[in-house]
PDB file of C-alpha atoms and ligand atoms in Angstrom:
ATOM      1  CA  MET V  29       4.301  44.611  46.786  1.00  0.00           C
ATOM      2  CA  LYS V  30       2.457  41.710  46.868  1.00  0.00           C
ATOM      3  CA  GLU V  31       3.520  38.004  46.671  1.00  0.00           C
ATOM      4  CA  LEU V  32       1.888  36.223  44.334  1.00  0.00           C
ATOM      5  CA  GLU V  33       1.713  32.297  45.416  1.00  0.00           C
ATOM      6  CA  ILE V  34       0.888  29.362  42.677  1.00  0.00           C
ATOM      7  CA  THR V  35      -0.568  25.716  44.351  1.00  0.00           C
ATOM      8  CA  SER V  36       0.519  22.976  42.204  1.00  0.00           C
ATOM      9  CA  ARG V  37      -1.875  19.605  42.941  1.00  0.00           C
ATOM     10  CA  PHE V  38      -1.345  16.608  41.818  1.00  0.00           C
ATOM     11  CA  VAL V  39      -1.996  12.673  41.699  1.00  0.00           C
ATOM     12  CA  VAL V  40       0.279  10.261  43.380  1.00  0.00           C
ATOM     13  CA  TYR V  41      -0.751   6.523  41.563  1.00  0.00           C
ATOM     14  CA  GLU V  42       0.815   2.937  43.674  1.00  0.00           C
ATOM     15  CA  ASN V  43       1.258   1.882  41.051  1.00  0.00           C
ATOM     16  CA  ILE V  44       0.219   1.170  37.406  1.00  0.00           C
ATOM     17  CA  ASP V  45      -2.480  -1.713  38.185  1.00  0.00           C
ATOM     18  CA  GLU V  46      -3.916   1.820  40.267  1.00  0.00           C
ATOM     19  CA  LEU V  47      -4.022   4.245  36.952  1.00  0.00           C
ATOM     20  CA  PRO V  48      -7.764   5.082  35.381  1.00  0.00           C
ATOM     21  CA  GLY V  49      -7.950   2.015  32.422  1.00  0.00           C
ATOM     22  CA  GLU V  50      -6.974   3.952  29.244  1.00  0.00           C
ATOM     23  CA  ILE V  51      -3.731   5.770  31.092  1.00  0.00           C
ATOM     24  CA  ARG V  52      -2.587   2.205  32.138  1.00  0.00           C
ATOM     25  CA  GLY V  53      -2.337   1.364  28.581  1.00  0.00           C
ATOM     26  CA  LEU V  54      -1.551   4.851  27.593  1.00  0.00           C
ATOM     27  CA  MET V  55       1.412   3.485  30.282  1.00  0.00           C
ATOM     28  CA  GLN V  56       1.739   0.551  29.504  1.00  0.00           C
ATOM     29  CA  LYS V  57       3.124   1.585  25.318  1.00  0.00           C
ATOM     30  CA  ALA V  58       5.348   4.136  27.282  1.00  0.00           C
ATOM     31  CA  ILE V  59       8.077   1.443  28.464  1.00  0.00           C
ATOM     32  CA  GLU V  60       7.864  -0.447  25.601  1.00  0.00           C
ATOM     33  CA  ALA V  61       9.117   2.566  23.759  1.00  0.00           C
ATOM     34  CA  ARG V  62      11.182   2.577  26.740  1.00  0.00           C
ATOM     35  CA  LYS V  63      12.914  -0.581  26.125  1.00  0.00           C
ATOM     36  CA  ASN V  64      13.786   1.075  22.800  1.00  0.00           C
ATOM     37  CA  ALA V  65      16.029   4.085  23.807  1.00  0.00           C
ATOM     38  CA  TYR V  66      19.143   4.773  22.396  1.00  0.00           C
ATOM     39  CA  ALA V  67      20.925   4.809  25.980  1.00  0.00           C
ATOM     40  CA  PRO V  68      24.128   3.941  25.236  1.00  0.00           C
ATOM     41  CA  TYR V  69      26.185   7.070  27.159  1.00  0.00           C
ATOM     42  CA  SER V  70      23.994   6.890  30.372  1.00  0.00           C
ATOM     43  CA  LYS V  71      22.038   4.260  30.197  1.00  0.00           C
ATOM     44  CA  PHE V  72      19.366   5.933  31.237  1.00  0.00           C
ATOM     45  CA  LYS V  73      16.022   4.843  29.381  1.00  0.00           C
ATOM     46  CA  VAL V  74      13.356   6.654  29.064  1.00  0.00           C
ATOM     47  CA  GLY V  75       9.818   6.193  26.949  1.00  0.00           C
ATOM     48  CA  ALA V  76       6.776   8.695  26.050  1.00  0.00           C
ATOM     49  CA  ALA V  77       3.814   7.913  24.853  1.00  0.00           C
ATOM     50  CA  LEU V  78       1.323  10.994  23.756  1.00  0.00           C
ATOM     51  CA  TRP V  79      -2.733   9.940  24.057  1.00  0.00           C
ATOM     52  CA  LEU V  80      -3.928  12.198  20.536  1.00  0.00           C
ATOM     53  CA  GLU V  81      -7.853  13.417  21.094  1.00  0.00           C
ATOM     54  CA  ASN V  82      -7.899  11.430  17.552  1.00  0.00           C
ATOM     55  CA  GLY V  83      -7.537   8.183  19.103  1.00  0.00           C
ATOM     56  CA  GLU V  84      -3.113   7.868  18.157  1.00  0.00           C
ATOM     57  CA  ILE V  85      -1.320   7.122  20.566  1.00  0.00           C
ATOM     58  CA  VAL V  86       2.105   8.542  19.595  1.00  0.00           C
ATOM     59  CA  ILE V  87       5.386   7.582  21.153  1.00  0.00           C
ATOM     60  CA  GLY V  88       9.276   8.077  21.863  1.00  0.00           C
ATOM     61  CA  ASN V  89      11.817   7.385  23.120  1.00  0.00           C
ATOM     62  CA  ASN V  90      15.632   9.379  24.326  1.00  0.00           C
ATOM     63  CA  GLN V  91      18.356   9.215  21.615  1.00  0.00           C
ATOM     64  CA  GLU V  92      21.822   9.640  22.729  1.00  0.00           C
ATOM     65  CA  ASN V  93      24.901  10.806  20.501  1.00  0.00           C
ATOM     66  CA  ALA V  94      28.800  10.756  21.290  1.00  0.00           C
ATOM     67  CA  SER V  95      28.245  14.601  21.317  1.00  0.00           C
ATOM     68  CA  TYR V  96      26.385  14.002  24.126  1.00  0.00           C
ATOM     69  CA  PRO V  97      24.009  17.207  23.472  1.00  0.00           C
ATOM     70  CA  SER V  98      22.533  15.939  19.822  1.00  0.00           C
ATOM     71  CA  GLY V  99      20.592  13.731  21.501  1.00  0.00           C
ATOM     72  CA  LEU V 100      16.898  14.368  22.203  1.00  0.00           C
ATOM     73  CA  CYS V 101      15.419  13.667  25.223  1.00  0.00           C
ATOM     74  CA  ALA V 102      11.944  10.887  25.068  1.00  0.00           C
ATOM     75  CA  GLU V 103       9.232  13.546  25.205  1.00  0.00           C
ATOM     76  CA  ARG V 104      10.343  16.199  22.621  1.00  0.00           C
ATOM     77  CA  VAL V 105      11.201  12.566  20.143  1.00  0.00           C
ATOM     78  CA  ALA V 106       7.319  12.825  21.163  1.00  0.00           C
ATOM     79  CA  VAL V 107       5.474  16.002  21.202  1.00  0.00           C
ATOM     80  CA  TYR V 108       8.175  16.723  18.067  1.00  0.00           C
ATOM     81  CA  GLN V 109       6.689  13.566  16.828  1.00  0.00           C
ATOM     82  CA  ALA V 110       2.986  14.537  16.842  1.00  0.00           C
ATOM     83  CA  GLY V 111       3.505  18.079  15.960  1.00  0.00           C
ATOM     84  CA  ALA V 112       5.217  16.441  12.397  1.00  0.00           C
ATOM     85  CA  LYS V 113       2.838  13.606  11.702  1.00  0.00           C
ATOM     86  CA  TYR V 114      -0.226  15.807  13.571  1.00  0.00           C
ATOM     87  CA  PRO V 115      -0.364  18.620  13.708  1.00  0.00           C
ATOM     88  CA  GLU V 116      -3.874  19.893  14.361  1.00  0.00           C
ATOM     89  CA  VAL V 117      -4.290  16.713  16.937  1.00  0.00           C
ATOM     90  CA  LYS V 118      -4.563  18.441  20.496  1.00  0.00           C
ATOM     91  CA  ILE V 119      -2.522  15.674  22.744  1.00  0.00           C
ATOM     92  CA  ASN V 120      -4.736  15.369  26.394  1.00  0.00           C
ATOM     93  CA  ALA V 121      -2.199  12.706  27.643  1.00  0.00           C
ATOM     94  CA  LEU V 122       1.308  12.021  28.213  1.00  0.00           C
ATOM     95  CA  ALA V 123       2.717   9.139  29.267  1.00  0.00           C
ATOM     96  CA  ILE V 124       6.229   8.866  30.774  1.00  0.00           C
ATOM     97  CA  SER V 125       8.315   5.964  31.861  1.00  0.00           C
ATOM     98  CA  ALA V 126      11.612   5.546  33.483  1.00  0.00           C
ATOM     99  CA  ALA V 127      15.267   2.605  34.524  1.00  0.00           C
ATOM    100  CA  SER V 128      18.749   2.823  34.065  1.00  0.00           C
ATOM    101  CA  ASP V 129      21.297  -1.083  33.401  1.00  0.00           C
ATOM    102  CA  ASN V 130      22.497   0.646  36.373  1.00  0.00           C
ATOM    103  CA  ARG V 131      20.104  -0.010  38.895  1.00  0.00           C
ATOM    104  CA  THR V 132      16.120  -0.033  39.948  1.00  0.00           C
ATOM    105  CA  VAL V 133      14.836   3.484  38.729  1.00  0.00           C
ATOM    106  CA  LEU V 134      12.092   2.364  42.227  1.00  0.00           C
ATOM    107  CA  THR V 135      10.566   6.926  42.405  1.00  0.00           C
ATOM    108  CA  PRO V 136       8.727   8.923  38.750  1.00  0.00           C
ATOM    109  CA  ILE V 137      11.189  10.100  36.776  1.00  0.00           C
ATOM    110  CA  PRO V 138       9.680  14.474  35.706  1.00  0.00           C
ATOM    111  CA  PRO V 139      11.029  15.698  32.693  1.00  0.00           C
ATOM    112  CA  CYS V 140      14.596  17.357  32.502  1.00  0.00           C
ATOM    113  CA  GLY V 141      12.676  22.097  31.856  1.00  0.00           C
ATOM    114  CA  ALA V 142      14.079  21.461  28.859  1.00  0.00           C
ATOM    115  CA  CYS V 143      10.788  19.147  27.870  1.00  0.00           C
ATOM    116  CA  ARG V 144       8.784  21.404  29.928  1.00  0.00           C
ATOM    117  CA  GLN V 145       9.275  24.300  27.481  1.00  0.00           C
ATOM    118  CA  SER V 146       9.164  21.824  24.168  1.00  0.00           C
ATOM    119  CA  LEU V 147       5.759  20.757  25.615  1.00  0.00           C
ATOM    120  CA  ALA V 148       4.598  24.245  27.315  1.00  0.00           C
ATOM    121  CA  GLU V 149       5.006  25.401  23.743  1.00  0.00           C
ATOM    122  CA  TYR V 150       2.124  22.182  22.689  1.00  0.00           C
ATOM    123  CA  GLU V 151      -0.167  23.325  26.167  1.00  0.00           C
ATOM    124  CA  VAL V 152      -0.578  26.727  25.274  1.00  0.00           C
ATOM    125  CA  LYS V 153      -1.335  25.845  21.475  1.00  0.00           C
ATOM    126  CA  GLN V 154      -4.034  24.066  21.659  1.00  0.00           C
ATOM    127  CA  GLU V 155      -6.116  25.986  24.671  1.00  0.00           C
ATOM    128  CA  GLU V 156      -6.039  22.977  26.852  1.00  0.00           C
ATOM    129  CA  PRO V 157      -4.253  21.001  29.625  1.00  0.00           C
ATOM    130  CA  ILE V 158      -1.815  18.042  28.447  1.00  0.00           C
ATOM    131  CA  ALA V 159      -1.988  15.682  31.261  1.00  0.00           C
ATOM    132  CA  LEU V 160       0.812  14.430  32.349  1.00  0.00           C
ATOM    133  CA  TYR V 161       1.829  10.368  34.136  1.00  0.00           C
ATOM    134  CA  PHE V 162       5.323   9.707  35.370  1.00  0.00           C
ATOM    135  CA  MET V 163       7.175   6.319  36.397  1.00  0.00           C
ATOM    136  CA  GLY V 164      10.248   4.684  36.652  1.00  0.00           C
ATOM    137  CA  GLU V 165      10.948   0.862  36.520  1.00  0.00           C
ATOM    138  CA  THR V 166       8.371   0.792  38.633  1.00  0.00           C
ATOM    139  CA  GLY V 167       6.033   1.922  41.596  1.00  0.00           C
ATOM    140  CA  LYS V 168       4.396   4.585  41.679  1.00  0.00           C
ATOM    141  CA  ILE V 169       3.429   7.104  39.498  1.00  0.00           C
ATOM    142  CA  VAL V 170       2.327  10.900  39.290  1.00  0.00           C
ATOM    143  CA  LYS V 171      -0.067  12.415  37.668  1.00  0.00           C
ATOM    144  CA  ALA V 172       0.139  16.147  36.360  1.00  0.00           C
ATOM    145  CA  PRO V 173      -2.613  17.829  35.377  1.00  0.00           C
ATOM    146  CA  SER V 174      -0.845  20.646  33.676  1.00  0.00           C
ATOM    147  CA  VAL V 175       2.670  21.364  32.675  1.00  0.00           C
ATOM    148  CA  LYS V 176       1.648  24.882  33.931  1.00  0.00           C
ATOM    149  CA  ASP V 177       1.298  22.772  37.074  1.00  0.00           C
ATOM    150  CA  LEU V 178       5.197  21.454  36.441  1.00  0.00           C
ATOM    151  CA  LEU V 179       6.538  24.902  34.666  1.00  0.00           C
ATOM    152  CA  PRO V 180       4.592  27.828  36.856  1.00  0.00           C
ATOM    153  CA  LEU V 181       5.242  31.523  34.922  1.00  0.00           C
ATOM    154  CA  LEU V 182       6.171  29.772  32.204  1.00  0.00           C
ATOM    155  CA  PHE V 183       8.003  32.078  28.845  1.00  0.00           C
ATOM    156  CA  ASP V 184       5.399  32.005  26.058  1.00  0.00           C
ATOM    157  CA  LYS V 185       4.561  34.094  22.476  1.00  0.00           C
ATOM    158  CA  SER V 186       2.669  36.556  25.462  1.00  0.00           C
ATOM    159  CA  ASN V 187       5.531  36.921  25.999  1.00  0.00           C
ATOM    160  CA  LEU V 188       7.262  37.993  23.240  1.00  0.00           C
TER     161      LEU V 188
HETATM  162  N1  THU Z 221      16.648  11.380  29.691  1.00  0.00           N
HETATM  163  C1  THU Z 221      14.256  11.568  28.933  1.00  0.00           C
HETATM  164  O1  THU Z 221      14.559  10.796  27.899  1.00  0.00           O
HETATM  165  N2  THU Z 221      13.904  12.518  29.326  1.00  0.00           N
HETATM  166  C2  THU Z 221      14.300  14.202  30.322  1.00  0.00           C
HETATM  167  O2  THU Z 221      12.614  14.301  31.004  1.00  0.00           O
HETATM  168  C3  THU Z 221      14.791  13.815  31.039  1.00  0.00           C
HETATM  169  C4  THU Z 221      16.422  12.718  30.470  1.00  0.00           C
HETATM  170  C5  THU Z 221      17.656  11.195  28.849  1.00  0.00           C
HETATM  171  C6  THU Z 221      17.859  12.618  28.681  1.00  0.00           C
HETATM  172  C7  THU Z 221      19.379  11.409  28.121  1.00  0.00           C
HETATM  173  O3  THU Z 221      19.469  10.633  27.363  1.00  0.00           O
HETATM  174  C8  THU Z 221      19.521  10.748  29.569  1.00  0.00           C
HETATM  175  O4  THU Z 221      17.830  10.380  30.306  1.00  0.00           O
HETATM  176  C9  THU Z 221      20.123  11.355  30.907  1.00  0.00           C
HETATM  177  O5  THU Z 221      20.076  12.079  31.161  1.00  0.00           O
END
């Protein structure tokens, strides 16, 4: 018997102005995308922006549905769009911002478990980490250097 310890390290930025320039621009795209989210049921709007190795930015936002499970999170809308449009281009980073019509979201909102799994697929495929930066509507931003930091012991093609 042995114990396994897995450590993740995160960076916390106080606000958007503290982010490195190119990531600040990426977060601004996520904020813009968030404003176009279709979230009439939860009133919780999420925007995502991916920065690709070829310089392109691909955005996504949550798309809800009267049949609730048919909706999709912002992160998956973005990553599947990138997969469809630029199948061979690596993803450098993902910025996420979330806001609610009911309250001011002051804490960083991380991607849900299903989005972590979907993002992990592309990180494994490209064999290079995708850095994740996530925030609420305002305030602190958390950086996870890799999807693996949010999803240790992940399930991937090596398990099949
Ligand atoms: N949502 C996202 O877009 N991303 C996440 O990672 C968490 C949740 C959306 C789904 C749904 O439209 C709303 O937020 C409330 O769960």
